[in-house]
Coordinates of C-alpha atoms in Angstrom, one line a residue:
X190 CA 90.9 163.8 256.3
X191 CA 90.3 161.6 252.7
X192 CA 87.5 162.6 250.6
X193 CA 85.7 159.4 249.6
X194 CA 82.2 158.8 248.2
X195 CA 79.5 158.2 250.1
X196 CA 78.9 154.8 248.3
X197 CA 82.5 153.9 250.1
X198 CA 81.7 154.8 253.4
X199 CA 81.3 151.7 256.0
X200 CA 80.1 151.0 259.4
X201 CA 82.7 152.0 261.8
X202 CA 84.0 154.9 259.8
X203 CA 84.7 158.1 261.1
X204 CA 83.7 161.1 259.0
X205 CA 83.4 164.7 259.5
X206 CA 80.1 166.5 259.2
X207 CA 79.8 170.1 260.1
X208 CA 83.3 170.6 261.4
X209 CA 82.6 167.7 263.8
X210 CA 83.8 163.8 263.9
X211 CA 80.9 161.2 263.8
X212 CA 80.9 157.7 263.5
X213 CA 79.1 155.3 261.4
X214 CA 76.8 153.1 262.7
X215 CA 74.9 151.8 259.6
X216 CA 75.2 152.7 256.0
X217 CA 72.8 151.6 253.2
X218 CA 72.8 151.9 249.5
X219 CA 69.8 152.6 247.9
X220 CA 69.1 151.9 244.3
X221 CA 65.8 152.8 243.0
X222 CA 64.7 151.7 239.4
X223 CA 64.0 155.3 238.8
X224 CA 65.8 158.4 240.1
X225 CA 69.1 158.4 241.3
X226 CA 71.0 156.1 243.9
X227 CA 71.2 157.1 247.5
X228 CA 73.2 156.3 250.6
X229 CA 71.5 156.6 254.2
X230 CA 73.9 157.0 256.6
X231 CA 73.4 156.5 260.8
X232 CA 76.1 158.0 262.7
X233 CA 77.1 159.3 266.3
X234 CA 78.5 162.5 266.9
X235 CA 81.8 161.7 269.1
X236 CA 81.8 164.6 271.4
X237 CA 78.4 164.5 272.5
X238 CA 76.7 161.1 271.6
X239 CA 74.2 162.8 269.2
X240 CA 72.7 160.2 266.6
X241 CA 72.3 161.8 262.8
X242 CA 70.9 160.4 260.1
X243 CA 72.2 161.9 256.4
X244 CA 71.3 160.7 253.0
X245 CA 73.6 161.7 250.2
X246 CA 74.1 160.8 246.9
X247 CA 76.2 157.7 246.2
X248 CA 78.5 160.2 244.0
X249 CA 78.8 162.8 246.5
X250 CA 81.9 163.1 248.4
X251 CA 82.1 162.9 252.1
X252 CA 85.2 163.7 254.4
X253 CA 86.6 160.7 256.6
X254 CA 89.0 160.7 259.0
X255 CA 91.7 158.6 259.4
X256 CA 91.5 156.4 262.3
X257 CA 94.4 154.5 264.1
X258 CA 92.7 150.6 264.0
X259 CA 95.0 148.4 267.1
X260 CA 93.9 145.0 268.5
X261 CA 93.2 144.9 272.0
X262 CA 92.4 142.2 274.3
X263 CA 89.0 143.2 276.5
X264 CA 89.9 142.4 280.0
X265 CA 86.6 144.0 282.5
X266 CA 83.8 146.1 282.7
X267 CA 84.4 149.1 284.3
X268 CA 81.7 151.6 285.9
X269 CA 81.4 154.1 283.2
X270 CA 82.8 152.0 280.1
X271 CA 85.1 148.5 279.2
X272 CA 89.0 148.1 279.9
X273 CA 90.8 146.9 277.2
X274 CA 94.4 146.1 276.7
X275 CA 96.8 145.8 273.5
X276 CA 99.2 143.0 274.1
X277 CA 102.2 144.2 272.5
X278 CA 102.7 147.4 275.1
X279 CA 100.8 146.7 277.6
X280 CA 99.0 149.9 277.1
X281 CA 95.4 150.0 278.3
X282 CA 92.2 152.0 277.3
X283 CA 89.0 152.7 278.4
X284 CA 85.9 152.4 276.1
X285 CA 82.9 154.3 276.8
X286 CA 79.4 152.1 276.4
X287 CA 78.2 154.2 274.2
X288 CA 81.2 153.2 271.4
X289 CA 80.6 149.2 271.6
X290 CA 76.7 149.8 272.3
X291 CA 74.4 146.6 272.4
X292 CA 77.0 144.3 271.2
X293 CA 78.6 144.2 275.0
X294 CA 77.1 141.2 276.2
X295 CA 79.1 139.2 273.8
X296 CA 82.6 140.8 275.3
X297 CA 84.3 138.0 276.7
X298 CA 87.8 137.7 278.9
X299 CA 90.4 138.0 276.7
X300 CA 88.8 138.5 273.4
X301 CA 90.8 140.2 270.7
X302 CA 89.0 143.0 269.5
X303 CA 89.8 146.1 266.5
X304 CA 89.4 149.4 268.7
X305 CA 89.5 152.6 266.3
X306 CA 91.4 155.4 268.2
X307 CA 90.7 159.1 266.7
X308 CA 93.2 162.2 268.7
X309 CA 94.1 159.0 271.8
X310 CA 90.1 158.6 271.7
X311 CA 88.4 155.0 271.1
X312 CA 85.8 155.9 268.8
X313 CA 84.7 152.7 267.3
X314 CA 84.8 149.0 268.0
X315 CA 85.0 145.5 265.9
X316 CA 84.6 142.6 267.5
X317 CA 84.7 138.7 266.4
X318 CA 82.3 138.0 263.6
X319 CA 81.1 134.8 265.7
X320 CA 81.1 133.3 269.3
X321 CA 80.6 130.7 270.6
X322 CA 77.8 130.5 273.2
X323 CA 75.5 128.0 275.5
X324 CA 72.2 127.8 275.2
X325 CA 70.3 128.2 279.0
X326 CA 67.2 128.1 278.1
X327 CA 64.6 127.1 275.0
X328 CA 61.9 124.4 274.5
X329 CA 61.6 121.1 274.3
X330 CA 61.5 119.9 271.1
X331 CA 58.1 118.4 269.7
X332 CA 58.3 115.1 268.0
X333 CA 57.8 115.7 264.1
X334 CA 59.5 118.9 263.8
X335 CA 61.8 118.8 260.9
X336 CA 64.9 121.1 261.4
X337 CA 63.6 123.4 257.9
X338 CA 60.4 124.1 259.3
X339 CA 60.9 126.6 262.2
X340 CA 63.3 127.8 264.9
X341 CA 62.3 128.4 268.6
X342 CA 63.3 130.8 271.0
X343 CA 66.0 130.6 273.1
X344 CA 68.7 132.6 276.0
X345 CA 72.0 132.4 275.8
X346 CA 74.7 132.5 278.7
X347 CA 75.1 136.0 278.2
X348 CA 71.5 136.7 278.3
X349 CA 70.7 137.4 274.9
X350 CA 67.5 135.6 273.0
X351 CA 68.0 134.7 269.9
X352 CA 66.3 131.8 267.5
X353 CA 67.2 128.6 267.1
X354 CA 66.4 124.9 265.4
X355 CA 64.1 122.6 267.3
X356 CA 66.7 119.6 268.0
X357 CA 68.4 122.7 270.1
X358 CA 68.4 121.5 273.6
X359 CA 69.4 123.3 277.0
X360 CA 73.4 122.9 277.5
X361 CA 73.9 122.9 273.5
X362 CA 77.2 125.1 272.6
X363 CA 76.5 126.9 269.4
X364 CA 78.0 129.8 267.3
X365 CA 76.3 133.1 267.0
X366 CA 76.8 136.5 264.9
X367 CA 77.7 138.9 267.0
X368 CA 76.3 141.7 264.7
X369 CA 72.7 140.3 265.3
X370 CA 73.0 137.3 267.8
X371 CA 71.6 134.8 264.5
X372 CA 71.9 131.3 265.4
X373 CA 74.5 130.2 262.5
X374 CA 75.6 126.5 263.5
X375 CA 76.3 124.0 266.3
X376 CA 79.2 124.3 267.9
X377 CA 82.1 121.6 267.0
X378 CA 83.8 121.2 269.9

């Protein structure tokens, strides 16, 4: 365990709270023009699944625990999580759907992704800033619409809705964020 500040503390982190490991799903600074700064943290408690939410001050140290980050190649679903697989061994894990959360439908075959292993237990997963996606369905666009005025809805081929600029059309290939499926460009190739 390092004792950091809570200012330094990142999503993905693991850090110990009452004798137990949780990890970070969102952490915000706060900065108030009076008063004194703040940090919100979201996290999950690894045993049980348990979401927390802790606010300290941006001075205050907090205890996290050093994690073993690997690349692994995601290879299937399984029933009760995803297989994954690091290249160099051969070794394969199991993450639960609780660790990669609502970011699954942008798992592909044979993405690389950062898995966070605590005690030989994946407790936290990074994957690719941006994919690369096909739009299924959105509207026509109307003649007149300049790209700067608004976006339209549209599903992706892995079922997620997301917004996007009217010359969009059905079949387009663009690139998404995965931490918020945000349309970010048209794809270039």
């Amino acid at each position: 365990m390092v004792k950091v500040i809570a200012s330094q503390i990142r999503k993905g982190n693991v850090v110990e709270l009452d004798d137990k490991l949780h990890v970070v799903l969102l952490a915000e600074n706060f900065h108030p023009g009076k008063g004194t700064p703040t940090t919100q943290i979201d996290m999950r408690r690894i045993n049980d699944g348990v979401k927390v939410s802790v606010r300290y001050k941006t001075t205050e140290m907090v205890e996290r625990a050093q994690i073993d980050e690997r690349p692994y190649t995601f290879l299937y679903e399984e029933e009760h999580g995803f297989a994954f697989m690091q290249m160099e061994t051969y070794e394969q894990i199991s993450v639960s759907k609780d660790v990669v959360g609502d970011r699954a439908p942008f798992l592909a075959e044979n993405m690389e992704c950062h898995i966070g292993v605590y005690n030989d237990v994946p407790v936290s997963i990074e994957l690719p800033q941006r994919v690369t996606l096909e739009v299924t369905e959105t509207e026509p666009a109307v003649k007149g619409q300049t790209a700067a005025s608004s976006y339209k809805p549209a599903i992706l081929s892995n079922g997620v809705r997301t917004m996007v600029p009217p010359f969009i059309t059905i079949g387009t290939r663009i690139v998404v964020m995965t931490e918020d499926a945000s349309y970010v460009e048209r794809a270039k190739d």
